[in-house]
Each structure stands twice: as C-alpha cells, then as structure tokens.
Amino acid sequence: MKSFKKIGVIDFGGQYAHLIASRIRRLGAYSEILSNEEPLSRYMEFSGIILSGGPASVYEPKSPQIDSALLTSSLPILGICYGHQLLMQVLGGKVEPSNSKEYGKAKLELLSNQNPILRNLDSNRTVWMSHGDEVSLLPSGFQVLGSSPDCKYAFVANETKKIFGIQFHPEVTHSDQGEILLGNFIRICQAEQSWDIKTFQDEKIQSLQRQIPPNKKVFFLVSGGVDSLVAYVLVAKALGKDRIKGLLIDTGFMRENEVSDLKLELVKQEIDLTIWDARNSFYEALKNQSEPEAKRHIVGELFLKEQAKAVASLGLDPRNWLLGQGTIYPDTIESGGTKHSHKIKTHHNRVPAIEEMIKQGLIVEPISDLYKDEVRELGTNLGIPSHLVSRHPFPGPGLVVRMISSAESKMEDSLDKIQVWFKKENPSLDFGILPFKSVGVQGDQRSYAHCLAISNHLESWEDREELSRTITNKWKEINRVVVLLGESAFPKEFLYQKIELNEEYANRLRKADDLVTKILKEENILKEIWQMPVVLVPIGNEKGSASIVLRPVLSSEAMTASIYRMPNLILKRLASSLKALPGIDYVFFDLTNKPPGTIEWE
C-alpha cells in the first residue's frame, strides 16, 4: 500500500489498536498497525503516527517504549491513553499512579478552541476513559487543551511540533465527537480523502498482476464465507478466470446445505469451484480433541494436506500453482501479529505450515490488508450480489469452533469466593458456574475461563449487560455471562456431558443453527445482526445430551462487538423450538460483549 498517504498506528498491546486503525480508514485515510520497535525509516514512510493504548505502565522497567528520534521528527503524532503517557514521559514530563482512576464515561471540558486539533469540537463532551495512571507534569512546550474532573491533563498539545496527547479513547463510540477529533488529526497529517476501497481495488489488481508470474495460476481455498469469496473474485478480475480455480473442502463442519447451495450460487457467478469431500479425514483427525488451539492447528494443517490431494487428483502440476486464501487483517493480529499484541487465537490460515509457505512466496492473500466491513464494500464494488456479500461471517474452521469439546473443568477454590459474592450481591437471582471453559480476551490478553449462568429474572437489557460487565470486570476467573432461557426452575447443577467432534454432534449443531437462521428470517431481524454464532456446549441432563448458546452480536470490524438485544418474544420462540430438537436440553443467551468475550467461544 505504498502508493497511499498513510497513518501508522503503533500497537502497545491495547485492545483498541485495530479499532483506531479501522476508524482512520473509514475517515478516508489508509492506516497500518506497526510495532514500537520499527526502524525510524519505517515510521517516516507515514504521514502521521498514532501511539495506541496498552495495559502496561510507562514507568515500569520492561514497559514498551519508543525511539525518541521519532518525537523529534517532522511527523504529526497523536498519543492515546498509554501512548499519551509515553509521549509525556519521553519528552520530559512525569507519569504516576492516579489517585482517582477513571473507567468508563467522563466529562471533558475543553479549555481552548484555537488549536487545529479542536476544529468543530464542542467545549463540553462525554469521553471514554480507561486508566489507572495519569500525567502529573507536562513537558516543556505543551499546553492543556482539556481536562476531566479527575484528570487535569486529559488533552494536551505542542502545536509547534504537532504533537498531541489525549488520555481518553476517541476511537470508541462512547466518546462523543471522537471521529471529528481523529478527522482533525488526519487533516493535520494532510492525508484526508487520500484512500478508499475503489483506490485499494485498482492498486491491488495492479499489484497482483505484478506479483504473480504469467506462468503461475492460483488454486483458491473457498470456505463458504464472505472473505474467501471476495478474495477469489478479486484475483479472477486481476488474472482472468482461466488462471484461477476454486476449491471448497467439505470438512463435515459446514452449515446446513452449505456446500450444495454455495455451488449453485458460484455457478451463477461463473466461478469454477471443485468440491472435495474430506469429511472422514477431519472427523478422524479431530477425534478426542478438546483444546481450542489444538483444534485450530489440526484444521489448518489438514486443509493443506487435503488441498494437496485435490491438486493431485485434478492432475495439476503444483509447481505451476500458488495457494490463495481469504485472510483479512485481524487474522494476523489476533494470531500474535505484532510484538505486544497477545495471541487470542491461532487462525486456521496462520498455522506454522502456512507461515512457512508465505515466507516462500507460495501464498496469495489479496485482502489481508482489509477489515471485514471493507471486504463487504469491496465485494459490492466487484459486483458480487448483496445476499452473498452481506452473509453473516462464518469461521474458517467451520462448526469445529462452535462445538465445545473441552474437558470438564472442576470448581477451583477461587470459584467458591465468586459464588459467595454473587449470592450476597444478587439475592434474587439463581445462578451457576458452568463446568467447562471458553476463550475470551481480558486485559488485552487471551483468557481461558469459566462462564457464569444466571436465571432469566432481569427484565431490562441494561440490567443484564451491567451485571455481565460487573462480573467479568471483578473476577478474572469468569470471562462470559449467559442467561438461561425457557426454564421454569433453575437447575441445581449443570451436568457435564462430553461432546465429540464427529458427524452425529455436527449434525445436531447444524440443525440447531439452521433452525435459528430460519426463525430470525421469519422474524425479519436476521439483517440487523452482524454475526449469529450458535454454539453447542457440553452440559445436559443425561449422557449424550448437549445444550445451545445463542451469541448474536453487533460489530463492523470484529475487533470489538456488543450483544444484540433480541426481543424477548423471539427469545422465547427460539428457546422452545431449540429444546424440541433431539438431544438439546438447555438454551442460553450470551450477555458478554467483546471484550471480555471473543465473538466465537473458541
């Protein structure tokens, strides 16, 4: 993306680095996420730099730092939260633990309106704070632009050097006029309206034509999701349809009628698609597997093995074919793409064998610079029908990551403390801690923790969400809260029942997932929901039974997500319909935002 003016976002391990980058792109400037240890020459490729937040304290000996030479360059710099504190410390100010920690909404009063960073901002605004440290002394040359009741130096600037520091988070929707502030910074960087999807499309087509030699063709893995479909069409447009072949590997963990329906749809688009039946191979390889990361690695490695078999079966010379994937930008970061970004999960397209092929130049990933909302926009520009572009995201490993096969997790002593606390704080609610764990993201790091289930006595969605936030903020042992639906009495105990990653259980989840989709379509709310994971979890009343968790979320870039507040009448219909399916005992609704819960349960 060297042809664009760019804003660099330096990642210090904060959960919002991707959100900052995504917001910048929506405002018309291209952005990339960078390490804090890039050479100065790399930073100087950009029109401006944003220092993101992070979980560390800048005064700690091993906290992430930045080359001070960057701060004496001519680049405009914006520090956010940790980035703000780091700027102040490196430039000669002082940062200390705060006597009044701020988490959540705060009032910001602007003390000046003369600086260009303040253009069109109201003097009193609500902003989102999340900090335990604060700047106690400003460096020379800086002035205060704004303060909150508990943070004197909430917004500061050195206008001459074009360096700005803010303690709050303008990238989150909770901060009023946050996009105006970021837009002002883009304008200071002279990068406004310098990038859009059409520009990306044109540049990427030229890049693919340069990257892929005329004697090479691309064998593209099509998963059934939006990303791989858009990536396939983009490569076909760049190279011509005679130089690309699509392969859908049927893993046995696809959605109901996924393979046949997709084949029909792609034929309409004149896309050459080969279906490779690998169901038995995946069932065998995943037998007795339970650990989430192990499952993802097995799927990723097996995709490559089955792709090689398909190439041989079709009589294709592997020396003439590159492998194409629909990898998108968050995949690389969530797999640990920068030094301070913690691995949340290994994406199936980032297993070691794939990484080695990337190093050898054998992989084509045409949309690896894009976020999900940008992929959809690109798909529309490429002429892909809206009903395909707007499909709910579906994980590459398929239903494998929606079948929780983890081993039973015993109740640790720390969980007893949680139960005592909950009874005291919420005497009117029944509850229980489920006997297995799921993946989450807490404090910018991967968590693997328990889920707490509550009875459905809270009428207000605000109360449900507030309780979920309170529990997951207070107890690191809990990374999700769910509400039990459709039960007249709360069970005394949730009994663990082992789930096998085989055809029987996959069919059970397939039917549940298909039933939910049909009901949401009938209720005319499917398009309101960004993604709707339906999860099979290992609890029930008798051997061989299981339960369902509904996980509808609202998002745009998948790096953050909020729960979809589904009407209670529809929840009742879903619960009763799902419980009527054979082998389904309980139905839950996930009340957890991202963070602290990942969108998928694994």
Coordinates of C-alpha atoms in Angstrom, one line a residue:
M1 CA 0.0 0.0 0.0
K2 CA 3.0 2.3 -0.6
S3 CA 1.1 4.5 -3.1
F4 CA -1.2 5.9 -0.4
K5 CA -0.6 8.5 2.2
K6 CA -0.8 6.5 5.4
I7 CA -1.3 6.9 9.1
G8 CA 0.7 4.4 11.3
V9 CA -0.9 3.1 14.5
I10 CA 1.8 1.8 16.9
D11 CA 0.5 -1.2 18.8
F12 CA 1.4 -1.3 22.6
G13 CA -0.8 -4.3 23.3
G14 CA -4.0 -2.4 23.7
Q15 CA -7.3 -3.9 22.7
Y16 CA -8.3 -0.9 20.7
A17 CA -5.3 -0.6 18.2
H18 CA -7.4 -2.2 15.5
L19 CA -10.4 -0.1 16.3
I20 CA -8.2 3.1 15.9
A21 CA -6.9 1.8 12.5
S22 CA -10.4 0.9 11.3
R23 CA -11.8 4.3 12.3
I24 CA -8.9 6.1 10.4
R25 CA -9.7 4.2 7.3
R26 CA -13.4 5.0 7.5
L27 CA -12.5 8.6 7.7
G28 CA -10.7 8.4 4.3
A29 CA -7.0 7.7 5.2
Y30 CA -5.2 4.4 4.9
S31 CA -3.8 3.0 8.1
E32 CA -1.4 0.2 9.2
I33 CA -0.6 -1.3 12.6
L34 CA 3.1 -1.1 13.5
S35 CA 5.4 -2.4 16.2
N36 CA 7.0 0.0 18.6
E37 CA 10.4 -1.3 17.5
E38 CA 10.4 -0.4 13.8
P39 CA 13.4 1.5 12.5
L40 CA 12.9 5.2 12.2
S41 CA 13.0 4.9 8.4
R42 CA 9.9 2.7 8.5
Y43 CA 7.9 5.3 10.5
M44 CA 9.0 8.0 8.1
E45 CA 7.0 6.3 5.3
F46 CA 3.9 7.6 7.0
S47 CA 2.2 11.0 7.0
G48 CA 1.4 10.7 10.8
I49 CA 1.7 8.4 13.7
I50 CA -0.8 7.4 16.4
L51 CA 0.5 5.8 19.6
S52 CA -2.2 3.4 20.8
G53 CA -3.2 2.4 24.3
G54 CA -1.8 -0.6 26.2
P55 CA -2.1 -2.4 29.6
A56 CA 1.4 -1.6 30.9
S57 CA 2.5 1.4 33.0
V58 CA 5.1 3.6 31.2
Y59 CA 7.3 3.8 34.3
E60 CA 7.7 0.0 34.6
P61 CA 11.2 -1.2 33.7
K62 CA 10.0 -3.5 30.9
S63 CA 7.2 -1.4 29.6
P64 CA 7.0 -0.9 25.8
Q65 CA 8.9 2.2 24.7
I66 CA 9.5 4.2 21.5
D67 CA 12.6 5.6 19.8
S68 CA 12.9 9.2 21.0
A69 CA 14.1 10.2 17.5
L70 CA 10.5 9.7 16.2
L71 CA 9.4 12.5 18.6
T72 CA 11.9 14.9 17.1
S73 CA 10.9 14.2 13.5
S74 CA 8.6 16.3 11.5
L75 CA 5.7 13.8 11.7
P76 CA 2.5 14.8 13.4
I77 CA 2.0 12.4 16.4
L78 CA -1.2 11.6 18.4
G79 CA -0.8 9.7 21.7
I80 CA -3.9 7.9 23.1
C81 CA -4.0 6.7 26.7
Y82 CA -0.8 4.7 27.2
G83 CA 0.5 6.5 24.1
H84 CA -0.3 9.8 25.6
Q85 CA 1.6 9.0 28.9
L86 CA 4.5 7.6 26.9
L87 CA 4.8 10.8 24.9
M88 CA 4.8 12.9 28.1
Q89 CA 7.4 10.8 29.9
V90 CA 9.8 10.5 26.9
L91 CA 9.6 14.3 26.3
G92 CA 10.4 15.1 29.9
G93 CA 7.1 15.1 31.7
K94 CA 6.1 12.8 34.6
V95 CA 3.5 9.9 34.9
E96 CA 2.3 8.5 38.2
P97 CA -0.4 6.2 39.5
S98 CA -3.6 8.1 39.7
N99 CA -5.4 8.8 43.0
S100 CA -8.6 8.9 41.0
K101 CA -8.7 6.1 38.5
E102 CA -11.2 6.6 35.6
Y103 CA -13.0 3.8 33.9
G104 CA -16.0 4.5 31.6
K105 CA -17.7 7.7 30.7
A106 CA -16.3 11.1 31.9
K107 CA -17.0 14.7 31.1
L108 CA -14.2 16.6 29.2
E109 CA -14.1 20.4 29.3
L110 CA -12.1 22.0 26.5
L111 CA -10.1 25.0 27.8
S112 CA -9.1 26.3 24.4
N113 CA -10.5 26.3 20.9
Q114 CA -7.6 27.7 19.0
N115 CA -5.7 24.5 18.1
P116 CA -6.5 22.9 14.7
I117 CA -6.9 19.5 16.5
L118 CA -10.0 21.1 18.2
R119 CA -11.8 22.1 15.0
N120 CA -15.6 21.7 15.3
L121 CA -15.4 20.1 18.7
D122 CA -17.9 21.1 21.4
S123 CA -16.4 22.6 24.6
N124 CA -18.1 20.1 26.8
R125 CA -18.2 16.4 25.8
T126 CA -18.6 12.9 27.1
V127 CA -15.5 10.8 26.5
W128 CA -14.5 7.2 27.4
M129 CA -11.7 6.8 30.0
S130 CA -9.8 3.7 31.0
H131 CA -6.7 4.4 33.0
G132 CA -5.1 3.9 36.4
D133 CA -2.1 6.2 35.7
E134 CA -2.0 9.8 34.8
V135 CA 0.3 12.6 33.7
S136 CA 1.3 14.7 36.7
L137 CA 3.8 17.1 34.9
L138 CA 3.8 18.3 31.3
P139 CA 7.0 18.5 29.2
S140 CA 8.2 22.0 28.1
G141 CA 6.3 23.4 25.2
F142 CA 2.9 21.7 25.9
Q143 CA -0.3 23.4 26.9
V144 CA -3.5 21.9 28.3
L145 CA -6.4 21.8 25.9
G146 CA -8.9 19.9 28.0
S147 CA -9.5 18.4 31.5
S148 CA -11.9 16.0 33.1
P149 CA -13.0 16.2 36.8
D150 CA -10.4 13.5 37.7
C151 CA -7.7 14.2 35.0
K152 CA -6.1 17.6 34.7
Y153 CA -4.0 16.7 31.6
A154 CA -6.7 14.8 29.7
F155 CA -5.9 16.7 26.4
V156 CA -2.6 18.4 25.7
A157 CA -0.7 19.7 22.7
N158 CA 2.6 21.1 21.4
E159 CA 1.2 22.9 18.4
T160 CA 4.6 23.9 17.0
K161 CA 5.8 20.3 16.9
K162 CA 2.3 18.9 16.0
I163 CA 2.4 16.5 18.9
F164 CA -0.9 15.8 20.7
G165 CA -1.8 13.7 23.8
I166 CA -5.2 12.5 25.0
Q167 CA -6.0 10.4 28.0
F168 CA -9.4 9.3 26.6
H169 CA -10.3 7.0 23.7
P170 CA -11.8 8.8 20.7
E171 CA -12.0 5.6 18.7
V172 CA -14.8 4.1 20.8
T173 CA -18.4 5.1 20.1
H174 CA -18.9 6.1 23.8
S175 CA -16.7 9.2 23.1
D176 CA -18.8 12.0 21.7
Q177 CA -17.3 13.5 18.5
G178 CA -14.3 11.1 18.6
E179 CA -14.4 10.8 14.8
I180 CA -14.3 14.6 14.5
L181 CA -11.1 14.6 16.6
L182 CA -9.5 11.8 14.6
G183 CA -10.5 13.6 11.4
N184 CA -8.8 16.7 12.6
F185 CA -5.6 14.7 13.1
I186 CA -5.9 13.3 9.6
R187 CA -6.2 16.8 8.2
I188 CA -3.1 17.9 10.2
C189 CA -1.3 15.0 8.5
Q190 CA -2.6 16.2 5.1
A191 CA -3.9 12.7 4.4
E192 CA -7.7 13.5 4.3
Q193 CA -9.6 11.7 1.5
S194 CA -6.5 10.0 0.3
W195 CA -7.8 6.5 0.3
D196 CA -11.0 4.5 -0.4
I197 CA -12.0 1.0 -1.4
K198 CA -12.0 1.8 -5.1
T199 CA -8.4 3.1 -4.8
F200 CA -7.5 -0.1 -3.0
Q201 CA -9.1 -2.3 -5.7
D202 CA -7.3 -0.6 -8.5
E203 CA -4.0 -0.7 -6.8
K204 CA -4.4 -4.3 -5.7
I205 CA -5.3 -5.5 -9.2
Q206 CA -2.1 -3.9 -10.5
S207 CA -0.1 -5.4 -7.6
L208 CA -1.5 -8.9 -8.2
Q209 CA -0.6 -8.7 -11.9
R210 CA 3.0 -7.7 -10.9
Q211 CA 3.2 -10.3 -8.0
I212 CA 2.1 -13.4 -9.9
P213 CA 4.2 -14.5 -12.8
P214 CA 2.4 -15.2 -16.1
N215 CA 3.2 -18.9 -15.9
K216 CA 1.6 -19.3 -12.5
K217 CA -2.0 -19.9 -11.6
V218 CA -3.9 -19.7 -8.3
F219 CA -5.7 -22.5 -6.6
F220 CA -8.1 -20.8 -4.2
L221 CA -9.5 -22.2 -1.0
V222 CA -13.1 -21.1 -0.8
S223 CA -14.7 -21.7 2.6
G224 CA -18.2 -20.5 2.0
G225 CA -17.7 -17.2 3.9
V226 CA -17.6 -13.7 2.5
D227 CA -13.8 -13.2 2.8
S228 CA -12.7 -16.1 0.6
L229 CA -15.4 -15.3 -2.0
V230 CA -14.5 -11.7 -2.3
A231 CA -10.8 -12.6 -2.5
Y232 CA -11.4 -15.2 -5.2
V233 CA -13.4 -12.7 -7.4
L234 CA -10.7 -10.0 -6.9
V235 CA -7.9 -12.4 -8.1
A236 CA -10.1 -13.6 -11.0
K237 CA -10.5 -10.0 -12.1
A238 CA -6.8 -9.4 -11.9
L239 CA -5.6 -12.5 -13.6
G240 CA -8.6 -13.7 -15.7
K241 CA -10.8 -16.7 -14.9
D242 CA -8.6 -19.2 -16.8
R243 CA -5.8 -18.7 -14.3
I244 CA -7.8 -19.4 -11.1
K245 CA -9.5 -22.4 -9.8
G246 CA -11.7 -22.6 -6.7
L247 CA -11.6 -25.5 -4.2
L248 CA -14.1 -25.9 -1.4
I249 CA -13.0 -28.6 1.1
D250 CA -16.1 -30.1 2.7
T251 CA -14.8 -30.6 6.3
G252 CA -18.1 -32.1 7.6
F253 CA -18.4 -29.0 9.8
M254 CA -20.2 -26.7 7.3
R255 CA -23.7 -25.2 7.8
E256 CA -26.8 -27.0 6.7
N257 CA -26.9 -27.3 2.8
E258 CA -23.8 -25.0 2.7
V259 CA -21.9 -27.0 0.1
S260 CA -24.8 -27.5 -2.4
D261 CA -26.2 -24.0 -2.0
L262 CA -22.8 -22.4 -2.5
K263 CA -22.0 -24.5 -5.5
L264 CA -25.2 -23.3 -7.2
E265 CA -24.5 -19.6 -6.3
L266 CA -21.0 -19.7 -7.6
V267 CA -22.0 -21.3 -10.9
K268 CA -24.3 -18.2 -11.4
Q269 CA -21.1 -16.1 -10.9
E270 CA -19.2 -18.2 -13.4
I271 CA -16.8 -19.3 -10.7
D272 CA -15.0 -22.6 -11.2
L273 CA -15.5 -24.5 -8.0
T274 CA -14.4 -28.0 -7.1
I275 CA -15.9 -29.7 -4.1
W276 CA -13.5 -32.0 -2.2
D277 CA -15.1 -34.4 0.2
A278 CA -12.8 -34.6 3.2
R279 CA -15.4 -35.2 5.9
N280 CA -14.0 -38.5 7.1
S281 CA -10.4 -37.1 7.3
F282 CA -11.5 -34.2 9.5
Y283 CA -13.7 -36.4 11.8
E284 CA -10.8 -38.8 12.2
A285 CA -8.1 -36.1 12.8
L286 CA -10.3 -34.4 15.4
K287 CA -11.3 -37.5 17.3
N288 CA -10.8 -37.0 21.1
Q289 CA -9.5 -33.4 20.6
S290 CA -10.7 -30.8 23.1
E291 CA -8.1 -28.0 23.4
P292 CA -9.2 -25.0 21.3
E293 CA -5.7 -24.1 19.9
A294 CA -5.0 -27.8 19.1
K295 CA -8.3 -28.0 17.2
R296 CA -7.4 -24.9 15.1
H297 CA -3.9 -26.2 14.3
I298 CA -5.3 -29.6 13.2
V299 CA -7.9 -27.9 10.9
G300 CA -5.3 -25.6 9.4
E301 CA -2.7 -28.3 8.7
L302 CA -5.4 -30.7 7.4
F303 CA -6.7 -28.0 5.0
L304 CA -3.2 -28.0 3.4
K305 CA -3.0 -31.8 3.2
E306 CA -6.4 -32.1 1.6
Q307 CA -5.7 -29.3 -0.8
A308 CA -2.6 -31.2 -2.0
K309 CA -4.6 -34.3 -2.5
A310 CA -7.2 -32.4 -4.6
V311 CA -4.4 -30.9 -6.7
A312 CA -3.0 -34.3 -7.4
S313 CA -6.5 -35.7 -8.1
L314 CA -7.2 -33.0 -10.7
G315 CA -3.8 -33.7 -12.4
L316 CA -2.5 -30.2 -11.7
D317 CA 1.3 -29.6 -11.5
P318 CA 1.9 -28.0 -8.0
R319 CA 4.9 -26.2 -9.4
N320 CA 2.6 -24.0 -11.5
W321 CA 0.0 -23.2 -8.8
L322 CA 0.0 -20.8 -5.9
L323 CA -2.4 -21.2 -3.0
G324 CA -5.0 -18.4 -2.5
Q325 CA -6.6 -17.5 0.9
G326 CA -9.2 -15.0 2.1
T327 CA -7.1 -13.9 5.1
I328 CA -8.2 -10.5 6.4
Y329 CA -6.2 -8.0 8.6
P330 CA -7.5 -9.0 12.1
D331 CA -6.5 -12.7 11.4
T332 CA -2.8 -11.8 11.6
I333 CA -3.0 -9.6 14.7
E334 CA -5.2 -12.0 16.7
S335 CA -2.7 -14.7 15.9
G336 CA 0.0 -12.6 17.5
G337 CA 1.0 -10.4 14.6
T338 CA 2.9 -7.7 16.5
K339 CA 5.3 -7.9 19.4
H340 CA 2.9 -6.6 22.0
S341 CA -0.4 -8.0 20.6
H342 CA -1.2 -11.1 22.6
K343 CA -2.3 -14.2 20.8
I344 CA -6.0 -14.5 21.3
K345 CA -6.4 -17.5 18.9
T346 CA -4.5 -19.1 16.1
H347 CA -6.5 -18.6 12.9
H348 CA -6.5 -21.7 10.7
N349 CA -4.8 -19.7 7.9
R350 CA -1.9 -18.8 10.2
V351 CA -0.7 -22.2 11.3
P352 CA 3.1 -22.8 11.0
A353 CA 2.9 -24.6 7.7
I354 CA 1.1 -21.6 6.1
E355 CA 3.5 -19.2 7.7
E356 CA 6.4 -21.1 6.0
M357 CA 4.6 -21.0 2.7
I358 CA 4.1 -17.3 3.0
K359 CA 7.9 -16.9 3.5
Q360 CA 8.5 -18.9 0.3
G361 CA 6.1 -16.7 -1.7
L362 CA 3.7 -19.5 -2.3
I363 CA 0.6 -17.9 -0.8
V364 CA -1.7 -15.2 -2.3
E365 CA -3.7 -13.2 0.2
P366 CA -5.2 -10.3 -1.7
I367 CA -7.4 -8.8 1.1
S368 CA -5.1 -9.3 4.0
D369 CA -4.9 -5.5 4.5
L370 CA -8.7 -5.1 4.9
Y371 CA -11.2 -5.3 7.8
K372 CA -14.5 -7.1 7.4
D373 CA -16.6 -4.0 6.6
E374 CA -14.1 -3.1 3.9
V375 CA -14.3 -6.6 2.5
R376 CA -18.0 -6.3 2.1
E377 CA -17.7 -2.9 0.4
L378 CA -15.0 -4.3 -2.0
G379 CA -17.3 -7.2 -2.8
T380 CA -20.1 -4.8 -3.7
N381 CA -17.7 -2.9 -5.9
L382 CA -16.7 -6.2 -7.6
G383 CA -20.4 -6.9 -8.5
I384 CA -21.0 -9.7 -6.1
P385 CA -24.7 -9.9 -5.2
S386 CA -25.7 -8.3 -1.9
H387 CA -27.2 -11.5 -0.4
L388 CA -23.7 -13.1 -0.7
V389 CA -21.7 -10.1 0.4
S390 CA -24.0 -9.5 3.4
R391 CA -23.9 -13.1 4.7
H392 CA -23.1 -13.5 8.4
P393 CA -19.4 -14.2 9.0
F394 CA -18.6 -17.9 9.3
P395 CA -15.3 -19.1 10.9
G396 CA -12.8 -20.7 8.6
P397 CA -12.7 -23.9 10.7
G398 CA -16.5 -24.0 10.5
L399 CA -18.6 -25.5 13.2
V400 CA -15.5 -27.0 14.8
V401 CA -15.0 -23.9 16.9
R402 CA -18.7 -23.8 17.8
M403 CA -18.7 -27.3 19.3
I404 CA -17.1 -27.0 22.7
S405 CA -15.4 -30.4 23.3
S406 CA -13.2 -29.2 26.2
A407 CA -12.8 -31.4 29.2
E408 CA -14.8 -31.0 32.3
S409 CA -13.3 -28.2 34.5
K410 CA -13.5 -28.7 38.2
M411 CA -14.6 -25.9 40.5
E412 CA -11.4 -24.2 41.9
D413 CA -11.4 -22.6 45.3
S414 CA -11.5 -19.2 43.7
L415 CA -14.9 -20.0 42.2
D416 CA -16.3 -20.6 45.7
K417 CA -15.5 -17.0 46.5
I418 CA -17.4 -15.9 43.4
Q419 CA -20.4 -17.8 44.4
V420 CA -20.4 -16.4 47.9
W421 CA -20.1 -12.9 46.4
F422 CA -22.8 -13.4 43.9
K423 CA -25.4 -14.7 46.5
K424 CA -24.7 -11.6 48.6
E425 CA -24.9 -9.1 45.7
N426 CA -27.8 -10.6 43.8
P427 CA -30.0 -12.5 46.2
S428 CA -33.0 -12.6 43.8
L429 CA -31.1 -14.3 41.0
D430 CA -30.4 -18.0 40.7
F431 CA -27.0 -18.8 39.1
G432 CA -24.4 -21.5 38.4
I433 CA -20.9 -21.7 37.1
L434 CA -20.7 -24.0 34.0
P435 CA -18.3 -26.9 34.3
F436 CA -16.1 -26.1 31.2
K437 CA -14.1 -23.1 29.9
S438 CA -14.2 -21.0 26.8
V439 CA -11.8 -18.5 25.1
G440 CA -12.1 -14.8 25.9
V441 CA -9.9 -11.6 25.8
Q442 CA -9.4 -9.8 29.1
G443 CA -6.9 -7.1 29.7
D444 CA -5.8 -7.3 26.1
Q445 CA -4.7 -10.9 26.6
R446 CA -6.2 -14.3 25.7
S447 CA -8.2 -15.8 28.6
Y448 CA -9.5 -19.3 29.1
A449 CA -12.1 -19.2 31.8
H450 CA -15.4 -20.2 33.1
C451 CA -18.9 -19.0 32.2
L452 CA -21.5 -17.9 34.8
A453 CA -25.1 -18.6 34.0
I454 CA -28.0 -16.6 35.6
S455 CA -31.7 -17.1 35.7
N456 CA -33.9 -15.0 33.4
H457 CA -35.4 -12.7 36.1
L458 CA -33.9 -9.4 34.9
E459 CA -36.3 -7.7 32.5
S460 CA -34.1 -4.9 31.4
W461 CA -31.3 -5.4 28.9
E462 CA -29.4 -2.6 30.6
D463 CA -29.5 -4.5 33.9
R464 CA -28.4 -7.8 32.1
E465 CA -25.5 -6.1 30.5
E466 CA -24.5 -4.2 33.6
L467 CA -24.5 -7.4 35.6
S468 CA -22.3 -9.1 32.9
R469 CA -19.9 -6.2 33.0
T470 CA -19.7 -6.2 36.8
I471 CA -19.0 -9.9 37.0
T472 CA -16.3 -10.1 34.2
N473 CA -14.6 -6.9 35.5
K474 CA -14.4 -8.1 39.0
W475 CA -13.5 -11.8 38.5
K476 CA -10.8 -12.8 36.1
E477 CA -12.0 -16.4 36.5
I478 CA -15.2 -15.5 34.6
N479 CA -15.0 -14.3 31.0
R480 CA -18.6 -14.8 30.0
V481 CA -22.1 -14.4 31.5
V482 CA -25.1 -16.2 29.9
V483 CA -28.8 -16.2 30.8
L484 CA -30.8 -19.4 30.9
L485 CA -33.9 -19.3 28.7
G486 CA -37.2 -21.1 28.8
E487 CA -36.9 -22.8 32.2
S488 CA -39.5 -22.5 35.0
A489 CA -36.9 -23.5 37.6
F490 CA -33.1 -23.1 37.6
P491 CA -31.2 -26.4 37.7
K492 CA -29.4 -27.3 41.0
E493 CA -26.4 -28.4 38.9
F494 CA -25.3 -28.3 35.2
L495 CA -24.0 -31.8 34.4
Y496 CA -21.0 -32.1 32.1
Q497 CA -21.6 -34.2 29.0
K498 CA -18.7 -34.9 26.6
I499 CA -19.2 -33.6 23.1
E500 CA -17.3 -35.5 20.3
L501 CA -16.2 -33.7 17.1
N502 CA -18.0 -36.2 14.9
E503 CA -20.8 -36.3 12.3
E504 CA -23.5 -37.0 14.9
Y505 CA -22.8 -33.9 17.0
A506 CA -22.0 -31.8 13.9
N507 CA -25.5 -32.7 12.5
R508 CA -27.1 -31.8 15.8
L509 CA -25.5 -28.3 15.8
R510 CA -26.2 -27.9 12.0
K511 CA -29.9 -28.5 12.6
A512 CA -29.9 -26.0 15.5
D513 CA -28.0 -23.4 13.5
D514 CA -30.4 -23.8 10.6
L515 CA -33.5 -23.6 12.8
V516 CA -32.2 -20.3 14.4
T517 CA -31.5 -18.8 11.0
K518 CA -34.9 -19.6 9.7
I519 CA -36.6 -18.2 12.7
L520 CA -34.6 -15.0 12.5
K521 CA -35.5 -14.6 8.9
E522 CA -39.2 -15.2 9.6
E523 CA -39.0 -12.6 12.4
N524 CA -37.3 -10.2 9.9
I525 CA -34.3 -9.4 12.2
L526 CA -31.5 -11.5 10.6
K527 CA -30.1 -8.5 8.8
E528 CA -30.0 -6.4 12.0
I529 CA -27.5 -8.9 13.4
W530 CA -23.8 -8.8 12.3
Q531 CA -23.0 -12.4 13.3
M532 CA -25.0 -15.1 15.0
P533 CA -22.9 -18.0 16.3
V534 CA -24.9 -20.9 17.6
V535 CA -22.8 -22.9 20.0
L536 CA -23.1 -26.5 21.2
V537 CA -21.9 -26.8 24.8
P538 CA -21.1 -29.9 26.9
I539 CA -23.9 -29.8 29.5
G540 CA -27.2 -31.7 29.8
N541 CA -29.4 -33.9 31.9
E542 CA -28.3 -37.3 30.6
K543 CA -25.5 -39.0 28.7
G544 CA -25.2 -37.8 25.1
S545 CA -27.2 -34.7 25.5
A546 CA -25.9 -31.2 25.0
S547 CA -27.1 -27.5 25.2
I548 CA -27.1 -24.5 22.9
V549 CA -25.8 -20.9 23.5
L550 CA -27.1 -18.1 21.2
R551 CA -24.4 -15.5 20.6
P552 CA -25.8 -12.7 18.3
V553 CA -23.5 -9.6 18.1
L554 CA -23.3 -6.2 16.6
S555 CA -19.9 -5.2 15.1
S556 CA -18.2 -3.9 11.9
E557 CA -14.6 -4.9 12.1
A558 CA -14.8 -7.9 14.6
M559 CA -12.2 -6.4 16.9
T560 CA -14.9 -5.2 19.3
A561 CA -18.6 -6.3 19.5
S562 CA -21.7 -5.7 21.6
I563 CA -24.5 -8.1 22.2
Y564 CA -27.7 -7.8 20.1
R565 CA -30.6 -7.1 22.3
M566 CA -33.1 -9.6 20.9
P567 CA -36.8 -9.1 21.7
N568 CA -37.9 -11.3 24.5
L569 CA -40.8 -12.9 22.5
I570 CA -38.3 -14.0 19.8
L571 CA -36.0 -15.4 22.6
K572 CA -38.9 -17.5 23.9
R573 CA -39.7 -18.8 20.5
L574 CA -36.0 -19.7 19.9
A575 CA -35.7 -21.4 23.2
S576 CA -38.8 -23.6 22.9
S577 CA -38.0 -24.5 19.3
L578 CA -34.4 -25.5 20.1
K579 CA -35.4 -27.5 23.1
A580 CA -37.8 -29.5 20.9
L581 CA -34.8 -30.8 18.9
P582 CA -33.5 -34.3 19.9
G583 CA -30.5 -34.1 22.3
I584 CA -30.8 -30.4 23.3
D585 CA -31.5 -29.8 27.0
Y586 CA -30.9 -26.2 27.7
V587 CA -30.7 -22.9 25.8
F588 CA -28.6 -19.9 26.9
F589 CA -28.1 -16.4 25.6
D590 CA -24.6 -14.8 25.8
L591 CA -24.7 -11.4 27.6
T592 CA -20.9 -10.8 27.0
N593 CA -19.5 -8.0 24.9
K594 CA -16.1 -8.3 23.2
P595 CA -14.0 -7.8 25.2
P596 CA -14.1 -9.7 27.5
G597 CA -15.6 -12.5 25.4
T598 CA -14.4 -13.3 21.9
I599 CA -17.2 -13.5 19.4
E600 CA -16.7 -17.2 18.9
W601 CA -16.5 -19.3 22.0
E602 CA -13.2 -20.9 20.8

